[in-house]
mmCIF file of C-alpha atoms in Angstrom:
data_model
loop_
_atom_site.group_PDB
_atom_site.id
_atom_site.type_symbol
_atom_site.label_atom_id
_atom_site.label_comp_id
_atom_site.label_asym_id
_atom_site.label_seq_id
_atom_site.Cartn_x
_atom_site.Cartn_y
_atom_site.Cartn_z
ATOM 1 C CA MET A 1 24.237 136.985 129.230
ATOM 2 C CA SER A 2 22.204 135.298 126.499
ATOM 3 C CA SER A 3 19.771 137.403 124.498
ATOM 4 C CA ASP A 4 17.584 134.800 122.790
ATOM 5 C CA PHE A 5 15.225 134.171 125.715
ATOM 6 C CA LEU A 6 13.004 136.255 127.946
ATOM 7 C CA ILE A 7 12.222 135.468 131.572
ATOM 8 C CA VAL A 8 8.756 136.529 132.702
ATOM 9 C CA ILE A 9 7.911 136.472 136.413
ATOM 10 C CA PRO A 10 4.138 136.263 137.076
ATOM 11 C CA ALA A 11 3.285 137.837 140.428
ATOM 12 C CA ARG A 12 -0.399 137.894 141.349
ATOM 13 C CA LEU A 13 -1.193 139.790 144.530
ATOM 14 C CA GLY A 14 -4.044 137.559 145.647
ATOM 15 C CA SER A 15 -2.955 134.204 147.082
ATOM 16 C CA THR A 16 -5.158 131.827 149.053
ATOM 17 C CA ARG A 17 -2.386 130.251 151.115
ATOM 18 C CA LEU A 18 -0.221 133.360 151.550
ATOM 19 C CA PRO A 19 -2.093 136.684 151.142
ATOM 20 C CA GLU A 20 -0.219 139.426 149.244
ATOM 21 C CA LYS A 21 2.600 136.947 148.692
ATOM 22 C CA PRO A 22 4.791 139.050 146.321
ATOM 23 C CA LEU A 23 4.957 141.832 148.914
ATOM 24 C CA ARG A 24 5.685 139.678 151.954
ATOM 25 C CA LEU A 25 9.037 140.576 153.444
ATOM 26 C CA LEU A 26 12.108 138.369 153.551
ATOM 27 C CA CYS A 27 14.968 139.991 155.448
ATOM 28 C CA GLY A 28 13.247 143.336 154.971
ATOM 29 C CA ARG A 29 12.775 143.042 151.201
ATOM 30 C CA PRO A 30 9.602 142.024 149.341
ATOM 31 C CA LEU A 31 9.602 138.470 147.983
ATOM 32 C CA ILE A 32 9.213 139.706 144.398
ATOM 33 C CA GLU A 33 12.390 141.757 144.776
ATOM 34 C CA TRP A 34 14.348 138.656 145.785
ATOM 35 C CA VAL A 35 13.031 136.769 142.779
ATOM 36 C CA TYR A 36 13.728 139.637 140.377
ATOM 37 C CA ARG A 37 17.281 140.103 141.672
ATOM 38 C CA ALA A 38 17.985 136.361 141.467
ATOM 39 C CA VAL A 39 16.826 136.158 137.855
ATOM 40 C CA SER A 40 18.461 139.377 136.652
ATOM 41 C CA ALA A 41 21.810 138.084 137.935
ATOM 42 C CA PHE A 42 22.019 135.753 134.934
ATOM 43 C CA CYS A 43 19.492 137.074 132.401
ATOM 44 C CA ALA A 44 19.400 140.535 130.847
ATOM 45 C CA ASN A 45 15.817 140.172 129.645
ATOM 46 C CA VAL A 46 13.421 140.077 132.587
ATOM 47 C CA LEU A 47 9.796 141.166 132.778
ATOM 48 C CA VAL A 48 7.461 140.996 135.788
ATOM 49 C CA ALA A 49 3.791 140.358 134.970
ATOM 50 C CA THR A 50 1.545 141.494 137.804
ATOM 51 C CA ASP A 51 -2.001 142.606 138.563
ATOM 52 C CA SER A 52 -0.834 145.041 141.251
ATOM 53 C CA LYS A 53 0.516 148.568 140.944
ATOM 54 C CA ARG A 54 2.220 148.061 144.308
ATOM 55 C CA VAL A 55 4.140 145.058 143.010
ATOM 56 C CA ALA A 56 5.035 146.962 139.840
ATOM 57 C CA GLN A 57 6.361 149.845 141.938
ATOM 58 C CA VAL A 58 8.646 147.503 143.893
ATOM 59 C CA VAL A 59 10.056 146.086 140.664
ATOM 60 C CA ARG A 60 10.563 149.475 139.035
ATOM 61 C CA ARG A 61 12.206 150.821 142.174
ATOM 62 C CA VAL A 62 15.020 148.279 141.758
ATOM 63 C CA GLY A 63 15.388 149.011 138.047
ATOM 64 C CA GLY A 64 13.156 146.287 136.669
ATOM 65 C CA GLU A 65 10.394 146.304 134.066
ATOM 66 C CA ALA A 66 6.818 145.419 134.994
ATOM 67 C CA VAL A 67 3.626 145.001 132.981
ATOM 68 C CA LEU A 68 0.160 145.266 134.501
ATOM 69 C CA THR A 69 -2.122 142.359 133.594
ATOM 70 C CA PRO A 70 -5.746 141.555 134.548
ATOM 71 C CA SER A 71 -6.402 139.951 137.943
ATOM 72 C CA ASP A 72 -8.797 137.325 136.618
ATOM 73 C CA LEU A 73 -6.372 135.410 134.377
ATOM 74 C CA PRO A 74 -6.730 131.675 135.113
ATOM 75 C CA SER A 75 -3.048 130.775 135.552
ATOM 76 C CA GLY A 76 0.449 132.150 135.885
ATOM 77 C CA THR A 77 1.197 131.099 132.330
ATOM 78 C CA ASP A 78 -1.829 132.994 131.057
ATOM 79 C CA ARG A 79 -0.361 136.013 132.853
ATOM 80 C CA VAL A 80 3.010 135.422 131.175
ATOM 81 C CA ALA A 81 1.406 135.218 127.730
ATOM 82 C CA GLU A 82 -0.563 138.408 128.337
ATOM 83 C CA ALA A 83 2.620 140.226 129.386
ATOM 84 C CA VAL A 84 4.411 139.005 126.255
ATOM 85 C CA ARG A 85 1.506 140.203 124.128
ATOM 86 C CA ILE A 86 1.319 143.610 125.816
ATOM 87 C CA SER A 87 5.071 144.176 125.660
ATOM 88 C CA GLY A 88 5.303 143.125 122.006
ATOM 89 C CA SER A 89 8.242 140.866 122.836
ATOM 90 C CA ASP A 90 9.704 138.949 119.886
ATOM 91 C CA PHE A 91 11.873 136.494 121.847
ATOM 92 C CA LYS A 92 11.685 132.946 120.503
ATOM 93 C CA TYR A 93 11.953 131.337 123.927
ATOM 94 C CA ILE A 94 9.985 132.381 126.998
ATOM 95 C CA VAL A 95 10.753 131.156 130.525
ATOM 96 C CA ASN A 96 8.188 131.492 133.297
ATOM 97 C CA VAL A 97 9.904 131.765 136.677
ATOM 98 C CA GLN A 98 7.151 131.983 139.247
ATOM 99 C CA GLY A 99 7.154 134.941 141.587
ATOM 100 C CA ASP A 100 7.667 132.794 144.677
ATOM 101 C CA GLU A 101 11.047 131.296 143.703
ATOM 102 C CA PRO A 102 13.727 133.448 145.432
ATOM 103 C CA PHE A 103 16.463 130.820 145.113
ATOM 104 C CA VAL A 104 16.411 130.396 141.341
ATOM 105 C CA LYS A 105 19.827 130.257 139.637
ATOM 106 C CA ALA A 106 21.185 129.984 136.104
ATOM 107 C CA GLU A 107 21.727 126.244 136.608
ATOM 108 C CA HIS A 108 17.962 125.820 137.025
ATOM 109 C CA VAL A 109 16.900 127.885 134.011
ATOM 110 C CA LEU A 110 19.542 127.299 131.337
ATOM 111 C CA PRO A 111 18.842 123.540 130.960
ATOM 112 C CA VAL A 112 15.226 124.473 130.178
ATOM 113 C CA VAL A 113 16.349 126.934 127.516
ATOM 114 C CA GLU A 114 18.646 124.286 126.003
ATOM 115 C CA ARG A 115 15.703 121.893 125.641
ATOM 116 C CA LEU A 116 13.719 124.604 123.858
ATOM 117 C CA ARG A 117 16.652 125.301 121.553
ATOM 118 C CA ALA A 118 16.843 121.567 120.837
ATOM 119 C CA GLY A 119 13.226 121.580 119.669
ATOM 120 C CA ASP A 120 11.022 120.836 122.680
ATOM 121 C CA ARG A 121 7.905 122.987 122.883
ATOM 122 C CA PHE A 122 7.629 122.834 126.678
ATOM 123 C CA ALA A 123 10.196 122.180 129.414
ATOM 124 C CA THR A 124 10.342 122.437 133.195
ATOM 125 C CA VAL A 125 12.492 121.494 136.200
ATOM 126 C CA ALA A 126 12.446 118.976 139.048
ATOM 127 C CA VAL A 127 14.731 118.122 141.950
ATOM 128 C CA PRO A 128 14.919 114.975 144.129
ATOM 129 C CA PHE A 129 13.161 115.161 147.484
ATOM 130 C CA SER A 130 15.166 114.920 150.702
ATOM 131 C CA SER A 131 12.493 113.653 153.116
ATOM 132 C CA PHE A 132 9.192 111.808 153.193
ATOM 133 C CA GLU A 133 7.758 114.668 155.261
ATOM 134 C CA GLU A 134 8.243 117.003 152.294
ATOM 135 C CA ILE A 135 6.864 114.420 149.857
ATOM 136 C CA ASN A 136 3.600 114.189 151.794
ATOM 137 C CA LYS A 137 2.880 117.930 151.684
ATOM 138 C CA PRO A 138 0.263 118.803 149.027
ATOM 139 C CA SER A 139 1.970 122.171 148.476
ATOM 140 C CA ASN A 140 4.999 120.284 147.103
ATOM 141 C CA VAL A 141 4.127 119.080 143.620
ATOM 142 C CA LYS A 142 5.414 115.700 142.558
ATOM 143 C CA VAL A 143 6.227 114.578 139.005
ATOM 144 C CA VAL A 144 7.035 111.263 137.353
ATOM 145 C CA ARG A 145 8.932 111.027 134.056
ATOM 146 C CA ASP A 146 9.148 108.519 131.247
ATOM 147 C CA ARG A 147 12.433 106.965 130.115
ATOM 148 C CA GLU A 148 13.171 109.884 127.805
ATOM 149 C CA GLY A 149 12.671 112.466 130.546
ATOM 150 C CA TYR A 150 9.201 113.705 129.601
ATOM 151 C CA GLY A 151 6.552 114.249 132.257
ATOM 152 C CA VAL A 152 4.022 111.443 132.644
ATOM 153 C CA TYR A 153 2.004 113.071 135.429
ATOM 154 C CA PHE A 154 2.166 115.851 138.017
ATOM 155 C CA SER A 155 0.315 115.600 141.308
ATOM 156 C CA ARG A 156 -0.052 117.038 144.782
ATOM 157 C CA SER A 157 -0.230 113.438 145.993
ATOM 158 C CA PRO A 158 2.910 111.301 146.368
ATOM 159 C CA ILE A 159 3.630 109.602 143.039
ATOM 160 C CA PRO A 160 4.531 106.887 142.273
ATOM 161 C CA TYR A 161 2.695 104.886 144.910
ATOM 162 C CA ASP A 162 5.289 102.722 146.690
ATOM 163 C CA ARG A 163 3.367 99.461 147.147
ATOM 164 C CA ASP A 164 6.282 97.486 148.609
ATOM 165 C CA GLY A 165 7.884 100.306 150.586
ATOM 166 C CA ASN A 166 11.219 100.177 148.774
ATOM 167 C CA LEU A 167 11.554 103.772 147.576
ATOM 168 C CA LEU A 168 13.765 106.404 149.162
ATOM 169 C CA PRO A 169 12.991 110.141 149.252
ATOM 170 C CA LYS A 170 15.484 110.759 146.433
ATOM 171 C CA ASP A 171 13.416 108.456 144.191
ATOM 172 C CA TYR A 172 10.625 111.065 144.174
ATOM 173 C CA LEU A 173 10.900 114.239 142.116
ATOM 174 C CA LYS A 174 9.708 117.641 143.299
ATOM 175 C CA HIS A 175 8.471 119.953 140.579
ATOM 176 C CA VAL A 176 10.026 123.426 140.619
ATOM 177 C CA GLY A 177 8.018 126.444 139.413
ATOM 178 C CA ILE A 178 10.030 127.106 136.248
ATOM 179 C CA TYR A 179 8.513 126.579 132.791
ATOM 180 C CA GLY A 180 10.000 127.091 129.355
ATOM 181 C CA PHE A 181 7.974 127.633 126.189
ATOM 182 C CA ARG A 182 8.710 128.172 122.568
ATOM 183 C CA LYS A 183 6.720 131.302 121.821
ATOM 184 C CA ASP A 184 4.203 129.530 119.570
ATOM 185 C CA ALA A 185 3.692 126.857 122.251
ATOM 186 C CA LEU A 186 3.015 129.509 124.869
ATOM 187 C CA PHE A 187 0.146 130.940 122.856
ATOM 188 C CA ASP A 188 -1.126 127.450 122.055
ATOM 189 C CA PHE A 189 -1.211 126.769 125.801
ATOM 190 C CA VAL A 190 -3.340 129.770 126.649
ATOM 191 C CA SER A 191 -5.765 128.966 123.818
ATOM 192 C CA TRP A 192 -6.470 125.516 125.284
ATOM 193 C CA ASP A 193 -9.270 125.002 127.794
ATOM 194 C CA GLU A 194 -8.677 123.717 131.312
ATOM 195 C CA GLY A 195 -9.214 119.985 131.503
ATOM 196 C CA PHE A 196 -10.516 117.720 134.237
ATOM 197 C CA LEU A 197 -7.083 116.969 135.705
ATOM 198 C CA GLU A 198 -5.963 120.597 135.829
ATOM 199 C CA LYS A 199 -9.164 121.578 137.598
ATOM 200 C CA ALA A 200 -8.895 118.678 140.048
ATOM 201 C CA GLU A 201 -5.250 119.175 141.042
ATOM 202 C CA ARG A 202 -5.111 122.940 140.386
ATOM 203 C CA LEU A 203 -1.893 122.385 138.420
ATOM 204 C CA GLU A 204 -1.651 124.255 135.134
ATOM 205 C CA GLN A 205 1.091 122.013 133.685
ATOM 206 C CA LEU A 206 -1.465 119.218 133.413
ATOM 207 C CA ARG A 207 -3.107 121.220 130.632
ATOM 208 C CA ILE A 208 -0.182 120.293 128.398
ATOM 209 C CA LEU A 209 -0.583 116.560 129.027
ATOM 210 C CA GLU A 210 -4.371 116.654 128.719
ATOM 211 C CA HIS A 211 -4.038 118.221 125.283
ATOM 212 C CA GLY A 212 -1.727 115.460 124.091
ATOM 213 C CA ASP A 213 1.527 117.423 124.094
ATOM 214 C CA ARG A 214 4.758 116.695 125.958
ATOM 215 C CA ILE A 215 6.770 118.611 128.537
ATOM 216 C CA TYR A 216 10.409 117.744 129.152
ATOM 217 C CA VAL A 217 11.409 117.617 132.825
ATOM 218 C CA CYS A 218 15.020 118.675 133.434
ATOM 219 C CA THR A 219 16.458 117.370 136.699
ATOM 220 C CA VAL A 220 18.835 119.337 138.900
ATOM 221 C CA GLU A 221 20.668 118.128 141.994
ATOM 222 C CA HIS A 222 19.860 120.992 144.331
ATOM 223 C CA TYR A 223 17.276 123.712 144.710
ATOM 224 C CA GLY A 224 16.444 126.108 147.527
ATOM 225 C CA MET A 225 12.677 126.266 147.837
ATOM 226 C CA GLY A 226 9.576 128.050 146.670
ATOM 227 C CA VAL A 227 7.455 130.125 149.042
ATOM 228 C CA ASP A 228 3.844 128.998 149.186
ATOM 229 C CA THR A 229 2.865 129.085 152.869
ATOM 230 C CA GLU A 230 3.641 130.947 156.101
ATOM 231 C CA GLU A 231 5.897 128.048 157.072
ATOM 232 C CA ASP A 232 7.771 128.388 153.765
ATOM 233 C CA LEU A 233 8.246 132.106 154.397
ATOM 234 C CA LEU A 234 10.008 131.406 157.693
ATOM 235 C CA LYS A 235 12.190 128.697 156.157
ATOM 236 C CA ALA A 236 13.120 130.914 153.213
ATOM 237 C CA GLU A 237 14.178 133.749 155.516
ATOM 238 C CA LYS A 238 16.345 131.333 157.482
ATOM 239 C CA LEU A 239 18.006 130.125 154.265
ATOM 240 C CA LEU A 240 18.600 133.672 153.073
ATOM 241 C CA LYS A 241 20.167 134.633 156.392
ATOM 242 C CA GLU A 242 22.514 131.642 156.105
ATOM 243 C CA LYS A 243 23.350 132.501 152.487
ATOM 244 C CA PHE A 244 23.952 136.209 153.043
ATOM 245 C CA ASN A 245 25.386 136.136 156.570
ATOM 246 C CA GLY A 246 22.294 137.563 158.210
ATOM 247 C CA CYS A 247 20.941 139.268 155.068
#
């Protein structure tokens, strides 16, 4: 396991679409436990940043480390930065794996770390869509890239707009909730104010673009899913049962 990067999992208890999301059960285990176990399978340095003692207790019960952070932080990345500050971490590269990503694997995170090592300040992940139904859901964030692989825009709306109807689902990219930061870039991010686009879409990654910086978008062929709604919770449990033979 590599030792030059730290994975921080932000897990806020309050969620508009899925109340108490980190503690919701999948196959009898809290969601945050699934995410922690998935990440710790390939990274030795994992920290959960939460505003809930109950979430922290779940993490510590399975041998993990958790840091309590204020509830009123404006974004998951602000929570990550606060956890890094509190813990005194000196890792050069920080990866934010959101607390609703139970299917994360090394193949999704390591390309992000490689981009940071190569000099990018920010990096993230996307995967091709498999259906137009999924593309049209606002909870699935879409991203378009430039020719070098950097993000041009992120949106809850389908982008690009297919005027002539020629695009296939695989031509659209779904943003996955994994972000990589060089440590200095992380603290730059949280010092910047929220811009018009971030407030409109409620997507924190737009802060990077609005402040004139770039974020590299790594593409992967396959990804499980994030859990953002009640419907997602049911689908995730079904996938886990298939993966683990009934959990």
